[in-house]
Short mmCIF file of N, CA and C and ligand atoms in Angstrom, two decimals:
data_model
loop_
_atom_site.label_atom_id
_atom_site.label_comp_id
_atom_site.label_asym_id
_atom_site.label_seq_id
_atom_site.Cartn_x
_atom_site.Cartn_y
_atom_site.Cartn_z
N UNK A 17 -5.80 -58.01 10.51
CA UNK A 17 -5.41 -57.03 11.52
C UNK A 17 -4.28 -56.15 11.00
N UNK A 18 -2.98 -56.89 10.64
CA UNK A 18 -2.33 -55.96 10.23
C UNK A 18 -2.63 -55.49 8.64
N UNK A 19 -3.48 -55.66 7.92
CA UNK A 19 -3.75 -55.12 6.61
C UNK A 19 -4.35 -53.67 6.92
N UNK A 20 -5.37 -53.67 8.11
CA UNK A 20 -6.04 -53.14 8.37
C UNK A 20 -5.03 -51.69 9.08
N UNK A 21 -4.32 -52.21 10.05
CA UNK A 21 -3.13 -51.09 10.49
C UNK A 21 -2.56 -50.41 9.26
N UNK A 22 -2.23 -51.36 8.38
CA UNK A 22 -1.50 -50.40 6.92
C UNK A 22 -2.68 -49.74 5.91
N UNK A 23 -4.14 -49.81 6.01
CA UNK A 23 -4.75 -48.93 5.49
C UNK A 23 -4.77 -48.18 6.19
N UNK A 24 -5.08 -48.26 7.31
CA UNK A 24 -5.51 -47.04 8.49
C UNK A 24 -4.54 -45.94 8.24
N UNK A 25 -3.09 -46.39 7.99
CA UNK A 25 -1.46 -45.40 8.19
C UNK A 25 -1.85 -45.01 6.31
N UNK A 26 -2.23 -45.60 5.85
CA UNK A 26 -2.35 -45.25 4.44
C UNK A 26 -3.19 -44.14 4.16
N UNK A 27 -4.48 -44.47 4.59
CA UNK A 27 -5.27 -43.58 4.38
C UNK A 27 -5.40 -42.08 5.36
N UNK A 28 -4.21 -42.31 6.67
CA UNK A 28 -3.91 -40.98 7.11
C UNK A 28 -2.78 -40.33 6.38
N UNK A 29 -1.79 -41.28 6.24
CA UNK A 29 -1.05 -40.41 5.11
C UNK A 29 -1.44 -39.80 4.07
N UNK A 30 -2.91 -39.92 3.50
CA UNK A 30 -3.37 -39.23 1.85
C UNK A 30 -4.57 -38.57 2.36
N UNK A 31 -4.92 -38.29 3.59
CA UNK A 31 -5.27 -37.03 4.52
C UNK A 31 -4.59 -36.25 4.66
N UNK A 32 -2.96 -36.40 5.12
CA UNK A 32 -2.02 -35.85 5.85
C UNK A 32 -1.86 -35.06 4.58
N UNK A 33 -1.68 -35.67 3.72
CA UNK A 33 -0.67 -34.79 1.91
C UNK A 33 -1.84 -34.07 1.43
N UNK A 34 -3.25 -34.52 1.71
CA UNK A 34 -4.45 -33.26 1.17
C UNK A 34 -4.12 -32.33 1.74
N UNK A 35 -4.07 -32.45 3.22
CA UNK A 35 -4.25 -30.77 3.72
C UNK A 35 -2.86 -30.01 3.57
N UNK A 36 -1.45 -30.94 3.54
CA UNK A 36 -0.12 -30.46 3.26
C UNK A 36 -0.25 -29.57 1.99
N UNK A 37 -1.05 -30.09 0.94
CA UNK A 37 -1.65 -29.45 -0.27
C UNK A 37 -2.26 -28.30 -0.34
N UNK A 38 -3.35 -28.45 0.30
CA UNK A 38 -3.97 -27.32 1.26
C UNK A 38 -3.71 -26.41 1.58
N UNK A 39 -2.75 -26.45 2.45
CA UNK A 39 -1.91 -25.43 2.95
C UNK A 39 -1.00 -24.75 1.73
N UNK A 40 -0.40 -25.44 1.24
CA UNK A 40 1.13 -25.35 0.09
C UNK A 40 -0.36 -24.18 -0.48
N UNK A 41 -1.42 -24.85 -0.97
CA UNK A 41 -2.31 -23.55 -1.97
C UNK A 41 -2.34 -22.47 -1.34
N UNK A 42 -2.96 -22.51 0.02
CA UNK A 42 -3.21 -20.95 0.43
C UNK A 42 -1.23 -20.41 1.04
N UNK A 43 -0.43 -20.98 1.08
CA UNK A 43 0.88 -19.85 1.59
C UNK A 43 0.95 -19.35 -0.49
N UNK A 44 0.62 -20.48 -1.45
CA UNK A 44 0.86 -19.71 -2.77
C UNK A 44 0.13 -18.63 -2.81
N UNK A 45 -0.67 -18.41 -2.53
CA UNK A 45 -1.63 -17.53 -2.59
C UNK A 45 -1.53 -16.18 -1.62
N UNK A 46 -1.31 -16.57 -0.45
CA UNK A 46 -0.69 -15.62 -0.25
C UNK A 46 0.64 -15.08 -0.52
N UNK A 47 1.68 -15.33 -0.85
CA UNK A 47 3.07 -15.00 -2.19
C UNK A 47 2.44 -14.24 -2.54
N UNK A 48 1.27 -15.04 -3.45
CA UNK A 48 1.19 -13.90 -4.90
C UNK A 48 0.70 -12.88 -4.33
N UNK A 49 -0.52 -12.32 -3.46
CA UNK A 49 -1.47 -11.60 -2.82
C UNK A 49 0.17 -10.36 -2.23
N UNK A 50 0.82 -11.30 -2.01
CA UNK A 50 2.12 -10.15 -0.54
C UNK A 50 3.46 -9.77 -2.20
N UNK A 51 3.19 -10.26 -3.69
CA UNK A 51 3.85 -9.40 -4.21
C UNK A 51 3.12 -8.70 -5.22
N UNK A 52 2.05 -9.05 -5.08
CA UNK A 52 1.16 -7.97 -5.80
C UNK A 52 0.93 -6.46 -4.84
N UNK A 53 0.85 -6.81 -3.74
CA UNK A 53 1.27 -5.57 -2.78
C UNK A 53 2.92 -5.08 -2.87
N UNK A 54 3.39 -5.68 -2.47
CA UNK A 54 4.67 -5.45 -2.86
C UNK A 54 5.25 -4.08 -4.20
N UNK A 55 4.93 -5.16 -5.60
CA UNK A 55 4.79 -4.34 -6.63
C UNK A 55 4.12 -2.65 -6.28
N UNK A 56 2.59 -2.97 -5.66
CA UNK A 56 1.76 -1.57 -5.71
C UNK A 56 2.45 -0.67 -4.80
N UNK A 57 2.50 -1.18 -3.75
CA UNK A 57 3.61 0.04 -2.47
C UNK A 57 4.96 0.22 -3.76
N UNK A 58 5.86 -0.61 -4.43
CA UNK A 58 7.09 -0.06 -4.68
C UNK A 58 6.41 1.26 -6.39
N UNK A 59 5.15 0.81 -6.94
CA UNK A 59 4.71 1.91 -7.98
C UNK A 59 4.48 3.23 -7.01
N UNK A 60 3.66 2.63 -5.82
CA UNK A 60 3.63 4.23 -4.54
C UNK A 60 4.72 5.13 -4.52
N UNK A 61 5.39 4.02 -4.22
CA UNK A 61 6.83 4.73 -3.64
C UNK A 61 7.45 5.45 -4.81
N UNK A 62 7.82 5.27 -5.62
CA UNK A 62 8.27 5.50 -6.91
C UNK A 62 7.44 6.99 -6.99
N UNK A 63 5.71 7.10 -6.84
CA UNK A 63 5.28 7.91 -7.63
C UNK A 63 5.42 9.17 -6.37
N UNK A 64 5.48 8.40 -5.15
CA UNK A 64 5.71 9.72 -4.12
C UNK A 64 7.17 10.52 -4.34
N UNK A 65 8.10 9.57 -5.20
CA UNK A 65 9.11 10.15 -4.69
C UNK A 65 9.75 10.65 -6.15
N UNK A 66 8.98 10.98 -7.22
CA UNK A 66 8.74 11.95 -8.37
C UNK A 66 8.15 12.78 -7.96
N UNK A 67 6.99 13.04 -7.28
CA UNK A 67 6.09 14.02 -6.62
C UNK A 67 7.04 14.79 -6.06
N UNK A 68 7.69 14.19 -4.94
CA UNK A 68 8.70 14.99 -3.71
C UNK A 68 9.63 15.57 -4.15
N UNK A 69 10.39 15.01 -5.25
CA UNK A 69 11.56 15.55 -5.41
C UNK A 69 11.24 16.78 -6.72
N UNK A 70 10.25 16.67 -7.54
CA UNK A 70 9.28 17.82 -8.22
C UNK A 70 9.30 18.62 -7.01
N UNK A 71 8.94 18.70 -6.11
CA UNK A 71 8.45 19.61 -5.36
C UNK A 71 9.78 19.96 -4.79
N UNK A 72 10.24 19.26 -4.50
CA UNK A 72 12.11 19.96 -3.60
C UNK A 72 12.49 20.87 -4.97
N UNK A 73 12.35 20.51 -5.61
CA UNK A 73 13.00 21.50 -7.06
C UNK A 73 12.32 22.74 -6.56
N UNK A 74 11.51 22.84 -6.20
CA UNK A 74 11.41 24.73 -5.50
C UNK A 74 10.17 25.06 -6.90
N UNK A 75 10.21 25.32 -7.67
CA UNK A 75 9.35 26.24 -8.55
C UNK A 75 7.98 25.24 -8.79
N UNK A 76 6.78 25.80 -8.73
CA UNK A 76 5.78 25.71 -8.59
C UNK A 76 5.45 24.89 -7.05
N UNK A 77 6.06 24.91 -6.25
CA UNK A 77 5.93 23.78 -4.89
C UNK A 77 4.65 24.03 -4.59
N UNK A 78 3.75 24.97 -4.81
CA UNK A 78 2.29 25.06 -3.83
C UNK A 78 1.41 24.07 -5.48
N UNK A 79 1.47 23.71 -6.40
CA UNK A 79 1.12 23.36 -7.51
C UNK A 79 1.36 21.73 -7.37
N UNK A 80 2.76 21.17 -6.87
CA UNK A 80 2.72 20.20 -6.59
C UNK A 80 2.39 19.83 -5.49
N UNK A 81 1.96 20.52 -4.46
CA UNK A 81 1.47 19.70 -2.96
C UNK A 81 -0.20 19.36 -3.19
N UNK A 82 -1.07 20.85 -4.44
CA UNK A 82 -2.03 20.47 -4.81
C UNK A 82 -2.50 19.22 -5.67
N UNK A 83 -1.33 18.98 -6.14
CA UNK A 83 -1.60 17.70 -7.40
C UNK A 83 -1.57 16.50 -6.35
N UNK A 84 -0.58 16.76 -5.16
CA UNK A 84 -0.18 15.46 -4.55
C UNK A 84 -1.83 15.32 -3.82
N UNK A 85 -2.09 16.39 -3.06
CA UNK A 85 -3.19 16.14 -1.83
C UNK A 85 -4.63 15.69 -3.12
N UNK A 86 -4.99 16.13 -4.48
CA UNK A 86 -5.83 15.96 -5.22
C UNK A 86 -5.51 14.39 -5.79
N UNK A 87 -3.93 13.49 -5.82
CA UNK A 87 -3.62 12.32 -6.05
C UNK A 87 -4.18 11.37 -4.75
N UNK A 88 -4.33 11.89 -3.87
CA UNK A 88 -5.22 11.09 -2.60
C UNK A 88 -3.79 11.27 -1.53
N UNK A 89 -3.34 12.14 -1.39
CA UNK A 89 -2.16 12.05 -0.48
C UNK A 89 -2.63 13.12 1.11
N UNK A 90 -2.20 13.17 1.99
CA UNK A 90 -1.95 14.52 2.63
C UNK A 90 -0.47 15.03 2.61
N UNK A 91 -1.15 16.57 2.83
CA UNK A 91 -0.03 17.09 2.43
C UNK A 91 0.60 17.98 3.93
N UNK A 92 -0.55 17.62 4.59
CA UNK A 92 -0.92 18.72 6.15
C UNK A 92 0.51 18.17 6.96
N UNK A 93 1.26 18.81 7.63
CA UNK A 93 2.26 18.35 8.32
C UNK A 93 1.96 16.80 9.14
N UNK A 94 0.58 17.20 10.16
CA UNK A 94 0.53 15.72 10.94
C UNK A 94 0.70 14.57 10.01
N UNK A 95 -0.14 14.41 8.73
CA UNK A 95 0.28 13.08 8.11
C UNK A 95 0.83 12.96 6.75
N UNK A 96 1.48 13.97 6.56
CA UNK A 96 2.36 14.02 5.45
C UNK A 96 2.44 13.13 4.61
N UNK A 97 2.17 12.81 3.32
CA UNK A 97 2.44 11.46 2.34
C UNK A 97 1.46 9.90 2.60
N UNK A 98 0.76 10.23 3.72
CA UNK A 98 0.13 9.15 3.98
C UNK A 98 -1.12 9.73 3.06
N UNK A 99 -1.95 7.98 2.80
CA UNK A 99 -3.10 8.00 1.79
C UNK A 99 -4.33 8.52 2.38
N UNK A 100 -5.30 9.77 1.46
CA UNK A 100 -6.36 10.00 2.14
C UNK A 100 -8.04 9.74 1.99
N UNK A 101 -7.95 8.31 2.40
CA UNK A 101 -8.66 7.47 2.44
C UNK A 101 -10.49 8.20 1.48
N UNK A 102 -9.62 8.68 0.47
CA UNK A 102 -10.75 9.39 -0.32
C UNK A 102 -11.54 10.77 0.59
N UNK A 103 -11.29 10.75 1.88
CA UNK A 103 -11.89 12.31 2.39
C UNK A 103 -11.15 13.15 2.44
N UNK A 104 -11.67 14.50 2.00
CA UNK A 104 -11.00 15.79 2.56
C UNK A 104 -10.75 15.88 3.33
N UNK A 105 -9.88 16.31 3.62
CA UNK A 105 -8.72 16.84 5.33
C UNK A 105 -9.12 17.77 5.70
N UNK A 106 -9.00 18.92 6.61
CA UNK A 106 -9.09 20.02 7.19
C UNK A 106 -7.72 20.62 7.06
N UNK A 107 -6.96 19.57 7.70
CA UNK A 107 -5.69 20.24 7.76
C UNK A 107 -4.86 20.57 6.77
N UNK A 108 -5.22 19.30 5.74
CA UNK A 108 -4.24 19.95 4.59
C UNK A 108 -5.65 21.38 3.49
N UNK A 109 -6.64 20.93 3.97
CA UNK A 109 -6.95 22.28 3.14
C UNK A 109 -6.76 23.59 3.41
N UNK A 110 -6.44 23.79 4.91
CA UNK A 110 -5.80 25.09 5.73
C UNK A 110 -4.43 24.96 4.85
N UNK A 111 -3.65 24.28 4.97
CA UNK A 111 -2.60 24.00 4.94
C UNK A 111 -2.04 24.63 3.16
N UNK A 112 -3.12 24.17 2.56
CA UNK A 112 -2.73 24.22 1.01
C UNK A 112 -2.95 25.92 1.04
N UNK A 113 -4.32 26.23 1.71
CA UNK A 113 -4.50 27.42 1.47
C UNK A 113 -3.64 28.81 1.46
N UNK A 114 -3.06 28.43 3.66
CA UNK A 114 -1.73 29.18 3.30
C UNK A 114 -0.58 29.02 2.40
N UNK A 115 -0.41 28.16 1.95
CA UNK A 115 0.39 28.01 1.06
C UNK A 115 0.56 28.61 -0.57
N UNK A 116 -1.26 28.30 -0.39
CA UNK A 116 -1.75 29.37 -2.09
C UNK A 116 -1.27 30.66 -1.66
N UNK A 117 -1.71 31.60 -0.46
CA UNK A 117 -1.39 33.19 -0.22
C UNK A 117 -0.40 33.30 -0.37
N UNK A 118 0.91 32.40 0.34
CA UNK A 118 2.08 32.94 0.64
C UNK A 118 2.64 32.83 -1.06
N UNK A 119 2.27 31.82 -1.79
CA UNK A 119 2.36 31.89 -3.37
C UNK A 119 2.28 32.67 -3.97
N UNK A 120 0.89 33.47 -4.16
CA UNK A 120 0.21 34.41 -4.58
C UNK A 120 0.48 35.92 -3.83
N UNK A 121 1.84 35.87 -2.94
CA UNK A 121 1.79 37.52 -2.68
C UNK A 121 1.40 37.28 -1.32
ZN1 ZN B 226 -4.23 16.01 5.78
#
């Protein structure tokens, strides 16, 4: 009887430490998954904010909003710097356009 109580507690304890295991794998996994994002947003950030400050420098600015919106960015006021999920905008192609005229004369 009591041999039997100390397997029973035994063999839930080396249940209990599998799935403790278990778990310990997938939070590692997610770490790595949340600084591999991490890393990619801080290369984003970095590359938006060479882009931006190129462009605050004033000379060629309609050249860099084209490179940015052709890098997958918008450039259209409503979503400014946000990613464009690979489709053309409307707004930033109005947007670029006036921007080519007022460039161009
Ligand atoms: Zn846009």
């Amino acid at each position: 009887m009591s041999s039997n109580f100390v397997d029973s507690q035994g063999s839930t304890l080396v249940v209990a430490l599998a799935e403790l295991e278990g778990h310990l794998s997938e939070v590692l996994k997610e770490v790595r998954r949340l600084r591999a994002l991490a890393r990619a947003l801080e290369e984003e950030n970095q590359r938006l904010r060479t882009i931006m400050f190129a462009a605050q420098a004033g000379e060629g600015g309609y050249q860099q909003l084209l490179r940015f919106y052709e890098e997958g960015f918008h450039v259209c006021p409503p979503h400014f710097a946000r990613v464009r999920d690979g489709d053309g905008c409307l707004f930033c192609q109005s947007f670029l356009e006036k921007k080519g005229l007022q460039s161009h004369g």
